[in-house]
Coordinates of C-alpha atoms and ligand atoms in Angstrom, one line a residue:
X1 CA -17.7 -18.3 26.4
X2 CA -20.7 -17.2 25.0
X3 CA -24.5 -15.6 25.1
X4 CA -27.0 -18.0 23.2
X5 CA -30.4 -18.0 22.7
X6 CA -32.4 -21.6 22.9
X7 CA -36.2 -21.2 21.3
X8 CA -39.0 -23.6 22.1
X9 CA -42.0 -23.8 19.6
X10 CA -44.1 -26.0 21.8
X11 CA -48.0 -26.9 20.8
X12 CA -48.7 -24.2 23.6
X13 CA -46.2 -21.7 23.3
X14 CA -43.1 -20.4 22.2
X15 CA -40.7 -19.8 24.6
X16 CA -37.0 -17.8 24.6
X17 CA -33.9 -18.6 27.0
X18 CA -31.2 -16.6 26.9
X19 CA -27.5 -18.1 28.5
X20 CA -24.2 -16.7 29.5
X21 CA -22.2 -19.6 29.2
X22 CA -19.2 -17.5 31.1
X23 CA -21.5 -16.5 34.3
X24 CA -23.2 -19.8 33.9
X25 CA -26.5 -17.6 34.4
X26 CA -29.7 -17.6 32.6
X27 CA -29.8 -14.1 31.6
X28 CA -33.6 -13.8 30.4
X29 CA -36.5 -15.7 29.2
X30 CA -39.6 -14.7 27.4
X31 CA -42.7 -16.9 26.6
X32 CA -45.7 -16.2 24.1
X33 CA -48.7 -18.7 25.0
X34 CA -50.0 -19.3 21.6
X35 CA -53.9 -19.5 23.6
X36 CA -54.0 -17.0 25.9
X37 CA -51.7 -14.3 24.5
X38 CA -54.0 -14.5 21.2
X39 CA -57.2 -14.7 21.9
X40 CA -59.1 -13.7 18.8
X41 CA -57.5 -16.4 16.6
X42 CA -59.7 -19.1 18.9
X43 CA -56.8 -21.7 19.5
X44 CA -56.8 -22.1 23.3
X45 CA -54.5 -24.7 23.7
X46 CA -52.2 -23.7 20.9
X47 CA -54.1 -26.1 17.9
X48 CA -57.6 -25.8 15.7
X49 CA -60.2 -27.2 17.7
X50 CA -62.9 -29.5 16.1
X51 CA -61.1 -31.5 13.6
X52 CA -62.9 -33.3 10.9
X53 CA -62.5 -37.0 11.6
X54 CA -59.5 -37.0 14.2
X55 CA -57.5 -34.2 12.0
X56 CA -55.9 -31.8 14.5
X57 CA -54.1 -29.2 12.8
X58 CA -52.1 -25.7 13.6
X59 CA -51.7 -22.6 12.1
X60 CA -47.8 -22.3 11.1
X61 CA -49.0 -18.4 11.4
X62 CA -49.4 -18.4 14.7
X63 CA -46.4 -20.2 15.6
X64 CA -44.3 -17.2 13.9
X65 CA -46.5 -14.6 15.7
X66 CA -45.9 -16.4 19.2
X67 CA -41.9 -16.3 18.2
X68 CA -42.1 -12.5 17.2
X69 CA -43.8 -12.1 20.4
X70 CA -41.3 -13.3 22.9
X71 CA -38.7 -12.2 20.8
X72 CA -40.4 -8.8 21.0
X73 CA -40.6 -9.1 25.3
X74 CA -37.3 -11.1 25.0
X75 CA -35.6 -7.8 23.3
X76 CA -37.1 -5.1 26.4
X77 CA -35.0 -6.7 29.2
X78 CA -31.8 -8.1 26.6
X79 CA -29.6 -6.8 24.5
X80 CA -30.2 -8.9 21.4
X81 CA -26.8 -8.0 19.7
X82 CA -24.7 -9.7 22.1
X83 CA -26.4 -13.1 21.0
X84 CA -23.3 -15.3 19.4
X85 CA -25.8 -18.5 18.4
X86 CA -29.3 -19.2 18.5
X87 CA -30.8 -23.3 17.8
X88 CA -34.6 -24.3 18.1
X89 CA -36.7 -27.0 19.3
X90 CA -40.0 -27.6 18.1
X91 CA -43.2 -29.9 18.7
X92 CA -42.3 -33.1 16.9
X93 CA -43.9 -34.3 13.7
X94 CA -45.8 -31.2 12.5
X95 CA -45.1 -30.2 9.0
X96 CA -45.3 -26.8 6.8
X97 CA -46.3 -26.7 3.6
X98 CA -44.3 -24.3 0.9
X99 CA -45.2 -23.5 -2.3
X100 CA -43.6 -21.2 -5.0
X101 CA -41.1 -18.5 -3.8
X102 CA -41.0 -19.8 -0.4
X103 CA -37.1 -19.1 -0.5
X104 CA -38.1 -15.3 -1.4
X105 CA -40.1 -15.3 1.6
X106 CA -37.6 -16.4 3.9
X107 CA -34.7 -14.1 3.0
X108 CA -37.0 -11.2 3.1
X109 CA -34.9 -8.7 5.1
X110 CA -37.8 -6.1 5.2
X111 CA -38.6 -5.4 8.7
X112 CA -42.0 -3.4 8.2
X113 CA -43.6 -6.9 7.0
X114 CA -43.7 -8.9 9.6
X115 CA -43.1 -12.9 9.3
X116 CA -46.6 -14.2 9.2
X117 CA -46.8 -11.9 6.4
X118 CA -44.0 -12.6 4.3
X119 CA -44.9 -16.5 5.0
X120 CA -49.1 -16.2 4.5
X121 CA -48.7 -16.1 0.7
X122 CA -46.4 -18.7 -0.2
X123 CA -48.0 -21.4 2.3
X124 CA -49.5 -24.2 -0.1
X125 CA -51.5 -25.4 2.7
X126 CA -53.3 -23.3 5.1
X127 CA -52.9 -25.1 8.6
X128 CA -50.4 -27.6 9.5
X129 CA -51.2 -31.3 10.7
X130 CA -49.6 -31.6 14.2
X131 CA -49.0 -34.9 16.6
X132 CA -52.4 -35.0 18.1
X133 CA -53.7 -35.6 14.7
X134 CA -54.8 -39.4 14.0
X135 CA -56.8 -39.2 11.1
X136 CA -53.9 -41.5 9.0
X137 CA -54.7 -45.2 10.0
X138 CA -55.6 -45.9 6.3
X139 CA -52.3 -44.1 5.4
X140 CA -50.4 -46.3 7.4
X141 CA -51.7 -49.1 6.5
X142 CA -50.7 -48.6 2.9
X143 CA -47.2 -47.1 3.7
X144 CA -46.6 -50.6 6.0
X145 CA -48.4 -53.1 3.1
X146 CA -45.9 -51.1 0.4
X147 CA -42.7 -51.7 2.7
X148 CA -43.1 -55.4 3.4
X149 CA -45.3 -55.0 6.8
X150 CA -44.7 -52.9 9.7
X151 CA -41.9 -55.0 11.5
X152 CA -39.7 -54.0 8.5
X153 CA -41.1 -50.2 8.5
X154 CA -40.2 -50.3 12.2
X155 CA -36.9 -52.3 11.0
X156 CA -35.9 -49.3 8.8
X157 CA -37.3 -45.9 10.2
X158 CA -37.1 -47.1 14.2
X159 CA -41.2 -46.9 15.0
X160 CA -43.9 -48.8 12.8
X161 CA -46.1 -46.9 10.6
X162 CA -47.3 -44.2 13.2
X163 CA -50.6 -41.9 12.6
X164 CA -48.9 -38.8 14.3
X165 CA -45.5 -39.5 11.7
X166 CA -45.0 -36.7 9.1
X167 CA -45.0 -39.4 6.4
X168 CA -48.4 -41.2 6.8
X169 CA -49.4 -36.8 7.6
X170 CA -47.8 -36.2 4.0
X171 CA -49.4 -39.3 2.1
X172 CA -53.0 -38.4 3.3
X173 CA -52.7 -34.8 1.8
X174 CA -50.8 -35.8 -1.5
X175 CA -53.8 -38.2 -2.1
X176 CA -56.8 -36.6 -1.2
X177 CA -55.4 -33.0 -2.4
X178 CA -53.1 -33.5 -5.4
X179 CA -53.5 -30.4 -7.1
X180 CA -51.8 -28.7 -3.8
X181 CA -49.7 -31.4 -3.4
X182 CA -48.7 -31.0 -6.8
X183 CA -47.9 -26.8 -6.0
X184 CA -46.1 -27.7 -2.8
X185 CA -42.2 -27.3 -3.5
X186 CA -40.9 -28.1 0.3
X187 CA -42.3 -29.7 3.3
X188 CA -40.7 -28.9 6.0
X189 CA -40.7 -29.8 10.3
X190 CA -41.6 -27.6 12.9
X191 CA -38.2 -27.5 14.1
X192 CA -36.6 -27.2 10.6
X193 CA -39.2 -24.2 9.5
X194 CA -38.3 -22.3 12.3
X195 CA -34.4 -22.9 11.8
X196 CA -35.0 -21.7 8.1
X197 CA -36.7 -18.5 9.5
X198 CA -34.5 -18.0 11.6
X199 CA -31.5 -18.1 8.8
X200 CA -33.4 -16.7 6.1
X201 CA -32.9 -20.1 3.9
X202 CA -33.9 -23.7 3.3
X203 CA -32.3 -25.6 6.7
X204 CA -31.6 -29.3 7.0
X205 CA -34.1 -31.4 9.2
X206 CA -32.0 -32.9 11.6
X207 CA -31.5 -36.9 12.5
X208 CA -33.5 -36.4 15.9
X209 CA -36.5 -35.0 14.2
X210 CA -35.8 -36.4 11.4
X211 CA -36.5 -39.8 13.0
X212 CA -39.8 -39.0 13.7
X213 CA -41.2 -39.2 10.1
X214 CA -41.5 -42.7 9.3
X215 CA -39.1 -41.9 6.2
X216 CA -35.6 -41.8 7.7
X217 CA -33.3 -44.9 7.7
X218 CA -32.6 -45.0 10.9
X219 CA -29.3 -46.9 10.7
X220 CA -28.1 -44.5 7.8
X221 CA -29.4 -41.3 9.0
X222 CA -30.6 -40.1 5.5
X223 CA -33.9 -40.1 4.0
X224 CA -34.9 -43.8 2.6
X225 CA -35.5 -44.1 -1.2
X226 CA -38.4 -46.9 -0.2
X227 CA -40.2 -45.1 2.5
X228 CA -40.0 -41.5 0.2
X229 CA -41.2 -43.8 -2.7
X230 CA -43.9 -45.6 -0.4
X231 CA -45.7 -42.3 0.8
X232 CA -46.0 -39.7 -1.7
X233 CA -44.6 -38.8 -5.5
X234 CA -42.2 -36.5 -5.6
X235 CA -41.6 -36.7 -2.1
X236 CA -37.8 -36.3 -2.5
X237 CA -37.1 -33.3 -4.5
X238 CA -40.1 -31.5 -2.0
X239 CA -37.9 -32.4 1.8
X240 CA -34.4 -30.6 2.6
X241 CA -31.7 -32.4 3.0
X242 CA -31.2 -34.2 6.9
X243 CA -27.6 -33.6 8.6
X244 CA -26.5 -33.9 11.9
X245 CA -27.7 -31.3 15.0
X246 CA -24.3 -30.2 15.1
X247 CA -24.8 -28.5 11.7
X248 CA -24.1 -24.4 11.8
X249 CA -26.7 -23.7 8.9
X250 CA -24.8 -20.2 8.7
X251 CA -26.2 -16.6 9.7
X252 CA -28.9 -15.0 11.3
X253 CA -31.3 -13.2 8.5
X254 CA -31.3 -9.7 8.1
X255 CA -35.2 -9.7 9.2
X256 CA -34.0 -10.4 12.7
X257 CA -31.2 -7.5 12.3
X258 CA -33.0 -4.9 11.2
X259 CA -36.3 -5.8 13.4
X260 CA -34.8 -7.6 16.7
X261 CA -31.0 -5.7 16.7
X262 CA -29.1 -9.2 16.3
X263 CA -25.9 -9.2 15.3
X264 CA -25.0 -10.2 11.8
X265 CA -22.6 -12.3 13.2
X266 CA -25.1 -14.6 15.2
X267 CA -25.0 -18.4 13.8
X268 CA -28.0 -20.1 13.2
X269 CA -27.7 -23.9 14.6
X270 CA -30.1 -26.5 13.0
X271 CA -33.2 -27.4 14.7
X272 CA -34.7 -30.6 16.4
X273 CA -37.5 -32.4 18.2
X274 CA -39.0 -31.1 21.7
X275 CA -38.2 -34.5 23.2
X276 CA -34.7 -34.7 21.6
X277 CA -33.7 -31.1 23.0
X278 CA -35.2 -31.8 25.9
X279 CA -32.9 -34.8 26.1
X280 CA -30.0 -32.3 25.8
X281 CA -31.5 -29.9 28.1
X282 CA -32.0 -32.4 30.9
X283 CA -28.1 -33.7 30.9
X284 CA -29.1 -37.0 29.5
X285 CA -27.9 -37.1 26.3
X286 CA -25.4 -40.2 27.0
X287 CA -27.1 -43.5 28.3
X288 CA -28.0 -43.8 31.6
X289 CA -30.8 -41.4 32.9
X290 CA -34.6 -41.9 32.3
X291 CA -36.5 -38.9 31.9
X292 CA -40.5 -38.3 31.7
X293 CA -41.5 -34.9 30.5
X294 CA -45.2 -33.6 32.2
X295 CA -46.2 -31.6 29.5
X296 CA -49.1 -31.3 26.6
X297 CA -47.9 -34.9 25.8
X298 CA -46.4 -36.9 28.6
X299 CA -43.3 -38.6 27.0
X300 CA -40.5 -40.9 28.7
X301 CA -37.4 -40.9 26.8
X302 CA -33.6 -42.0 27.4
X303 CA -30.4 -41.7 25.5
X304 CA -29.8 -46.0 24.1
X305 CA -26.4 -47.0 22.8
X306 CA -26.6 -48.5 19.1
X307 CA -30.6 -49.0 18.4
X308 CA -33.3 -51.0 20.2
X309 CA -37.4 -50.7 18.6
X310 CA -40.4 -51.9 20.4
X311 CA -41.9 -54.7 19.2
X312 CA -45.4 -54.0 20.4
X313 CA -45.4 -51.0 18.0
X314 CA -45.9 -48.6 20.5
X315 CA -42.0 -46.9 21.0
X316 CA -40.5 -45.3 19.2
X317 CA -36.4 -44.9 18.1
X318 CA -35.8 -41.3 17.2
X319 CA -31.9 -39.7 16.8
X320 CA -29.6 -38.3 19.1
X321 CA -29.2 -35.1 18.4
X322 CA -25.4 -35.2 19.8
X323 CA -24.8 -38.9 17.8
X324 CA -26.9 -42.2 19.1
X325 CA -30.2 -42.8 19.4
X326 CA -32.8 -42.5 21.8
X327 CA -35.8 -44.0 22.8
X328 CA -39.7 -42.7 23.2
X329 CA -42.7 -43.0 24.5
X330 CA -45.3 -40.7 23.7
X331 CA -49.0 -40.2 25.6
X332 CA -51.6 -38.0 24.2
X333 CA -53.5 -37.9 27.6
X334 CA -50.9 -36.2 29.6
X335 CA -51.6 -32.4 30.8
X336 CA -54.9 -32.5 29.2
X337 CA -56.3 -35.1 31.0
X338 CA -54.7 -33.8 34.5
X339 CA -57.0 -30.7 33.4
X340 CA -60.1 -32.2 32.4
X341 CA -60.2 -34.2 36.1
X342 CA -59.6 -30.9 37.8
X343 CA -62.5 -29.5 36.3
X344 CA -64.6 -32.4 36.7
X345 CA -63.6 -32.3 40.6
X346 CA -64.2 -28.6 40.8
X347 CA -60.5 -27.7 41.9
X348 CA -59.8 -24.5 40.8
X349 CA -56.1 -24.3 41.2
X350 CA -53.3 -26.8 41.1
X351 CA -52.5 -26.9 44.9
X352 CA -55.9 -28.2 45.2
X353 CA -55.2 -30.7 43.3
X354 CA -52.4 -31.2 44.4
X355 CA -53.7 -30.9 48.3
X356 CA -56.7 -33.9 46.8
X357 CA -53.5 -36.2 45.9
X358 CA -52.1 -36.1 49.1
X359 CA -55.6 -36.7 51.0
X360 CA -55.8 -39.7 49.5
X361 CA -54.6 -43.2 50.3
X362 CA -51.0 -44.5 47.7
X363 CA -52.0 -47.6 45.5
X364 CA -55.5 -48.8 46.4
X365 CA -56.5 -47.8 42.7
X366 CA -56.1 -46.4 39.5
X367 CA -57.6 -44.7 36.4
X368 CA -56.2 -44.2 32.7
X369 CA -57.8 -41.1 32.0
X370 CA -58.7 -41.0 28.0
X371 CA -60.2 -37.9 27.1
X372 CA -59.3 -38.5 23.8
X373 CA -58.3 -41.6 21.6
X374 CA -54.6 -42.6 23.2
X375 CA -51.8 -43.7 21.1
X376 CA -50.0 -45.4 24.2
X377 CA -52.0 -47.6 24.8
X378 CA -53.8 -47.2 21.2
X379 CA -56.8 -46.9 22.5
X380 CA -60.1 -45.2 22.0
X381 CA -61.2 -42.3 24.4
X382 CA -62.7 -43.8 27.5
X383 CA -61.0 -44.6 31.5
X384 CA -59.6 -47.9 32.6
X385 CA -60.4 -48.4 36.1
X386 CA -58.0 -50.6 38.8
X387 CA -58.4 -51.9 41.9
X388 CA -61.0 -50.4 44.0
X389 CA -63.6 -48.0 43.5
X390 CA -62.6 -44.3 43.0
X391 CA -64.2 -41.6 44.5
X392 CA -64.8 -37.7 43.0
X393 CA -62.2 -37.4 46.1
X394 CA -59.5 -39.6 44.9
X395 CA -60.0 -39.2 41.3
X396 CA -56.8 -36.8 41.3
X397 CA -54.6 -39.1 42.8
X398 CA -55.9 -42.3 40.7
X399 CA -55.9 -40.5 37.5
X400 CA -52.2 -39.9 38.3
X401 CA -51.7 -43.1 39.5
X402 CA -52.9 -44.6 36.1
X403 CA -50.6 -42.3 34.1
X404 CA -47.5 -43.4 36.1
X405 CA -48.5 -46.8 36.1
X406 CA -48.8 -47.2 32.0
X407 CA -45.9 -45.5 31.6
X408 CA -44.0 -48.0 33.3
X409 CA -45.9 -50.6 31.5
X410 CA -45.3 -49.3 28.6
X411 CA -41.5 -48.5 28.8
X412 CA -40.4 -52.4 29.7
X413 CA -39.4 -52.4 26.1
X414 CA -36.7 -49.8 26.3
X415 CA -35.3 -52.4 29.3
X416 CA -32.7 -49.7 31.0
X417 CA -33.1 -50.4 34.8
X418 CA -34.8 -47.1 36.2
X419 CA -32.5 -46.4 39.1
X420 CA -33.1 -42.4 38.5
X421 CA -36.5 -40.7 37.1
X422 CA -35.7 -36.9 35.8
X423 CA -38.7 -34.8 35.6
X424 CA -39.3 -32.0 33.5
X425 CA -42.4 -30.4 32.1
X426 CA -45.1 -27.9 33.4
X427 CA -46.7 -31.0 35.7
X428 CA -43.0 -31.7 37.2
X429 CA -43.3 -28.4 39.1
X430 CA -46.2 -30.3 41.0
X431 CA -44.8 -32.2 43.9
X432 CA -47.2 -34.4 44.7
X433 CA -47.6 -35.2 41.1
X434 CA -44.0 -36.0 41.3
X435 CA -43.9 -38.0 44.5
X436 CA -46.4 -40.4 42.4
X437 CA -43.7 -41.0 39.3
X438 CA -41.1 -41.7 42.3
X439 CA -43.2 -44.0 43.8
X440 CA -44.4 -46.0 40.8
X441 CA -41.5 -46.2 39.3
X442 CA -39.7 -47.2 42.8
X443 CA -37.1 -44.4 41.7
X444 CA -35.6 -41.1 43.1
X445 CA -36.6 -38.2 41.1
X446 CA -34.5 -35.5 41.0
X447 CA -35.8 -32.1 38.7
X448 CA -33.6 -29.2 37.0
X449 CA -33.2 -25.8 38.5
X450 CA -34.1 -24.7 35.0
X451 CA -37.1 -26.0 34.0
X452 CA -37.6 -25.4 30.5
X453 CA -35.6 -28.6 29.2
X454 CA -36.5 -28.1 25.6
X455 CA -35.8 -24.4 25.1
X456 CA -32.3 -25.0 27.3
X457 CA -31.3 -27.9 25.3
X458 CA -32.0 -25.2 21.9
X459 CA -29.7 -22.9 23.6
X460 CA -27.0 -26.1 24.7
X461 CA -26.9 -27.3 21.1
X462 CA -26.0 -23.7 19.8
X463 CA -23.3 -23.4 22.0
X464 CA -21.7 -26.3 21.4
X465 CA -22.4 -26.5 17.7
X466 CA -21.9 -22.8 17.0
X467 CA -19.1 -21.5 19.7
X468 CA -16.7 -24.7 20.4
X469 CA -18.1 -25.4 23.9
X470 CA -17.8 -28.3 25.6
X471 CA -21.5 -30.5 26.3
X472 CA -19.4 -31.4 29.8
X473 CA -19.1 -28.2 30.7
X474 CA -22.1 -26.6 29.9
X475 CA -24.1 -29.7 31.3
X476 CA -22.1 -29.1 34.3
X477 CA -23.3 -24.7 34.4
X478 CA -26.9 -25.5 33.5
X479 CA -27.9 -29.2 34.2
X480 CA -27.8 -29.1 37.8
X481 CA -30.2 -31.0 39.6
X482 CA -33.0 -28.5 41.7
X483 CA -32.0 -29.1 45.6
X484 CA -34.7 -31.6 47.2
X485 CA -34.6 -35.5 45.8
X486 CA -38.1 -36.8 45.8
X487 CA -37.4 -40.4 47.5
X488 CA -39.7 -43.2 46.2
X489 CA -41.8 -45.2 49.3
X490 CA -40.9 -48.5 48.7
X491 CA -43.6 -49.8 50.9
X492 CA -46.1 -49.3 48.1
X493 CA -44.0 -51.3 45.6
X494 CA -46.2 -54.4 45.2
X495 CA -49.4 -52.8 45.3
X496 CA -48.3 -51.0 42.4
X497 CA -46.9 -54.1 40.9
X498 CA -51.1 -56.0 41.0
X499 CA -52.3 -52.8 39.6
X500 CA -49.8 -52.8 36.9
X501 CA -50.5 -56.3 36.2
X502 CA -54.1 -55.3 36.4
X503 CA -53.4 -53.1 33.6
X504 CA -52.0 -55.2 31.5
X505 CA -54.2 -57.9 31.6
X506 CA -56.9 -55.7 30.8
X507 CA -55.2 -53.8 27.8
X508 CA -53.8 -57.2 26.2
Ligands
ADP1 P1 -45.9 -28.0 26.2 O1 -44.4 -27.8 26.2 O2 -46.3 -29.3 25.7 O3 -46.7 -26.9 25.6 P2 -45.5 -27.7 29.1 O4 -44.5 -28.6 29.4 O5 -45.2 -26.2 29.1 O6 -46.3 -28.0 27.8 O7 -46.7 -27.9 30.2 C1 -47.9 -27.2 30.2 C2 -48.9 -27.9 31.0 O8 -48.4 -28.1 32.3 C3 -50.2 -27.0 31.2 O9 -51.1 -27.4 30.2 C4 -50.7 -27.5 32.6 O10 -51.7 -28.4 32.4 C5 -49.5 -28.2 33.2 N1 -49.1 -27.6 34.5 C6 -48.5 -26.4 34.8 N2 -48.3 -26.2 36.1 C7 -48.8 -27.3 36.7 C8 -48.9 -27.8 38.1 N3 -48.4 -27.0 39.1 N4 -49.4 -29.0 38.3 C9 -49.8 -29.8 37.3 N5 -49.8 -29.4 36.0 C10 -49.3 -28.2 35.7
XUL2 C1 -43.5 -37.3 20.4 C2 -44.7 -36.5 20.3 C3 -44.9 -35.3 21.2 C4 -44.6 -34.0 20.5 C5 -45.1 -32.8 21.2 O1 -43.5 -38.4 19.6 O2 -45.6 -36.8 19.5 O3 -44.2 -35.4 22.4 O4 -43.2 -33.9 20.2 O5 -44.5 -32.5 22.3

């Protein structure tokens, strides 16, 4: 029985959740909003706004200022010391850049420096490219043409070449800055930067994460000598290495002793991906359950046995971070998109959008909202209208609608029957946002009592992996569905069925 501490880097925020694993209790939890809680740095939504040419970066900076600040709020109601194990989650596909001493940097014990400034000078580039970045189509197009096409990148990593993907990120900066390139010593994931951090030394990249790269043989779980060879020189001596999510990566670095009060005893798990911890964190890490995270991305995932891919290009096949695989779709328009339609219809709070859903007729139409270029469907920004005409009034509920309904379009490939939707995400708190993914999807939807999925999954992994317990068990404490199933109204079914055929006839 133990007290473990799960951390979150999201693209918003960083978020802390502290578990007793005895009382089966969350004891605490602290969030930092990268936007909000720093305003003078100008990132509202967690990234740099106005990217050159589709380029969306982040500053790695402010991701360790929004840890030390929850860790900071996190430490006024905890006692930090008691903390046996601490894992991460972090936004998939983002990358940090390292140049010379970087491995000074992170075992800096001092704690009057704090980690921004220990990290600020050995960062060979600046900002980090995140997921929303799509500025790598000519990238990808060379990574596929040097690996035989992209049914045989999608073959060997699990996803064709993908613009988001580390790799394609990686190439595009070796080429067009080659004299930083040449000064960078490691790249490293969000999750696996934060991990390092955390223990004060170069961490593994795990095989979830580590999936999401477009250089990982998928099959083999370790890096491929093509796919390094086919994106960058030198790419292999500049990653860690990639090991399982069950690796203990050893102790907690003196930084977080002397500043935070954790014990020197406290194990540092490995990190992974927001979507594979989430996986964890929703009780669905054996096959079986679909889930659909409502956040900054919407994303449906589910635990596969062996390994399936997506031949339309658009899924993806990332690792299990408990053994397996699992599968992925990812949407750029998610909680973005639900923003930008409140604010066109003037609703100044989510209950009224929520109360504009539920004004409005189920299934006479639909929109695909596209603020900005999608990546499922790849498509440039713009709104795909279905069925009849929408209204300012119905807008809510149609732009929903649409979201539901290409996420069921676009999961066919996965082909697990959907006879249970779990909901997590900032937009699964909605219920009238959540009545809509029961209804499309014809499924019950059932959401978790804790609703942080990616920070509890963090704090799951470093239980198990760090103090011997048992996934069953601690699924059983903390996995819990929330009382109230949301039951789908199968009346609608094949009105939802035309517009989805709609859909699809107007996408392909
Ligand atoms: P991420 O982990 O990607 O940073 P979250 O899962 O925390 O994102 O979700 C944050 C988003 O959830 C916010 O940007 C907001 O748009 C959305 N959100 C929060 N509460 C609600 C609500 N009640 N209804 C709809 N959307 C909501
Ligand atoms: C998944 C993806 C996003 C990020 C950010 O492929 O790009 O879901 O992990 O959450």
């Amino acid at each position: 029985m133990a007290i473990v501490l799960g951390l979150d880097l999201s693209t918003q925020s960083a978020t802390a959740l502290v578990l007793d694993t005895k009382s089966g209790k969350q004891l605490a939890m602290a969030r930092a909003a990268f936007g909000p809680d720093f305003p003078e740095r100008g990132h509202p939504e967690g990234f740099i706004p106005g990217g050159y040419n589709n380029e969306v970066h982040a500053s790695p900076l402010l991701w360790l200022d929004g840890l030390e600040l929850a860790l900071g709020c996190l430490g006024v109601s905890t006692d930090l010391s008691k903390i046996e194990a601490v894992s991460v989650s972090g936004q998939q596909h983002g990358s940090v850049y390292l140049g010379a001493d970087y491995l000074a940097a992170f075992a800096d014990g001092n704690p009057q420096t704090s980690l921004a400034e220990k990290i600020k000078p050995v960062l060979s580039r600046e900002t980090s490219p995140i997921w929303m970045d799509s500025s790598t189509a000519q990238e990808c197009a060379e990574i596929a043409a040097a690996l035989g096409g992209n049914q045989a990148v999608c073959d060997l990593t699990g996803s064709v070449a993908t613009p988001r993907f580390t790799g394609p990120q990686i190439r595009r900066f070796a080429k067009n800055n080659p004299a930083l390139w040449a000064k960078t010593e490691r790249v490293h994931l969000v999750s696996s930067f934060m991990a390092s951090i955390l223990a004060g030394k170069d961490v593994a990249i795990d095989t979830g994460d580590g999936a999401g790269m477009n250089l990982m043989d998928i099959r083999k779980g370790d890096w491929s000598p093509a796919a390094l060879q086919a994106t960058a020189p030198d790419l292999a001596k500049k990653l860690p290495s990639i090991s399982p999510g069950s690796t203990v990566a050893g102790s907690i670095s003196k930084y977080f002793v002397a500043r935070y009060g954790f014990s020197t005893t406290c194990r540092v798990v490995i990190g992974t991906g927001d979507n594979p911890s989430s996986l964890v964190g929703m009780g669905a890490s054996r096959p079986g359950k679909i889930v659909i995270s409502l956040g900054t991305s919407d994303t449906l995932f589910a635990a596969i046995g062996g390994i399936r891919t997506d031949a339309a290009g658009l899924g993806h096949a990332f690792g299990n971070p408990l053994g397996g695989s699992m599968s992925l779709i990812c949407v750029r328009n998610g909680s973005l998109a639900r923003e930008a339609i409140r604010r066109e219809c003037g609703l100044k709070s989510w209950d009224d959008f929520s109360a504009a859903i539920d004004k409005s007729p189920a299934a006479q139409s639909a929109i695909l909202p596209m603020e900005v270029d999608e990546i499922t469907p790849r498509h440039s920004a713009g709104r795909i209208t279905l069925g009849k005409n929408v209204s300012k009034e119905s807008l809510p509920r149609a732009a929903v609608e649409g979201q539901a309904l290409s996420m069921r379009l676009h999961s066919r490939w996965v082909g697990t029957p959907t006879t249970q939707l779990l909901l997590t995400g900032g937009a699964s708190n909605n219920s009238s946002i959540a009545q809509i993914f029961a209804d499309v999807f014809g499924a019950p939807v059932l959401r978790l009592a804790v609703s942080d999925s990616a920070a509890l999954g963090a704090a799951l992994r470093a239980a198990e992996a760090a103090c011997g317990e048992k996934m069953d068990y601690l699924e059983s404490l903390f996995c819990a569905p929330a009382p109230g199933v949301i039951h789908p109204n199968r009346a609608l079914r094949s009105a939802y069925d035309a517009l989805e055929i709609e859909l699809a006839q107007k996408l392909f």
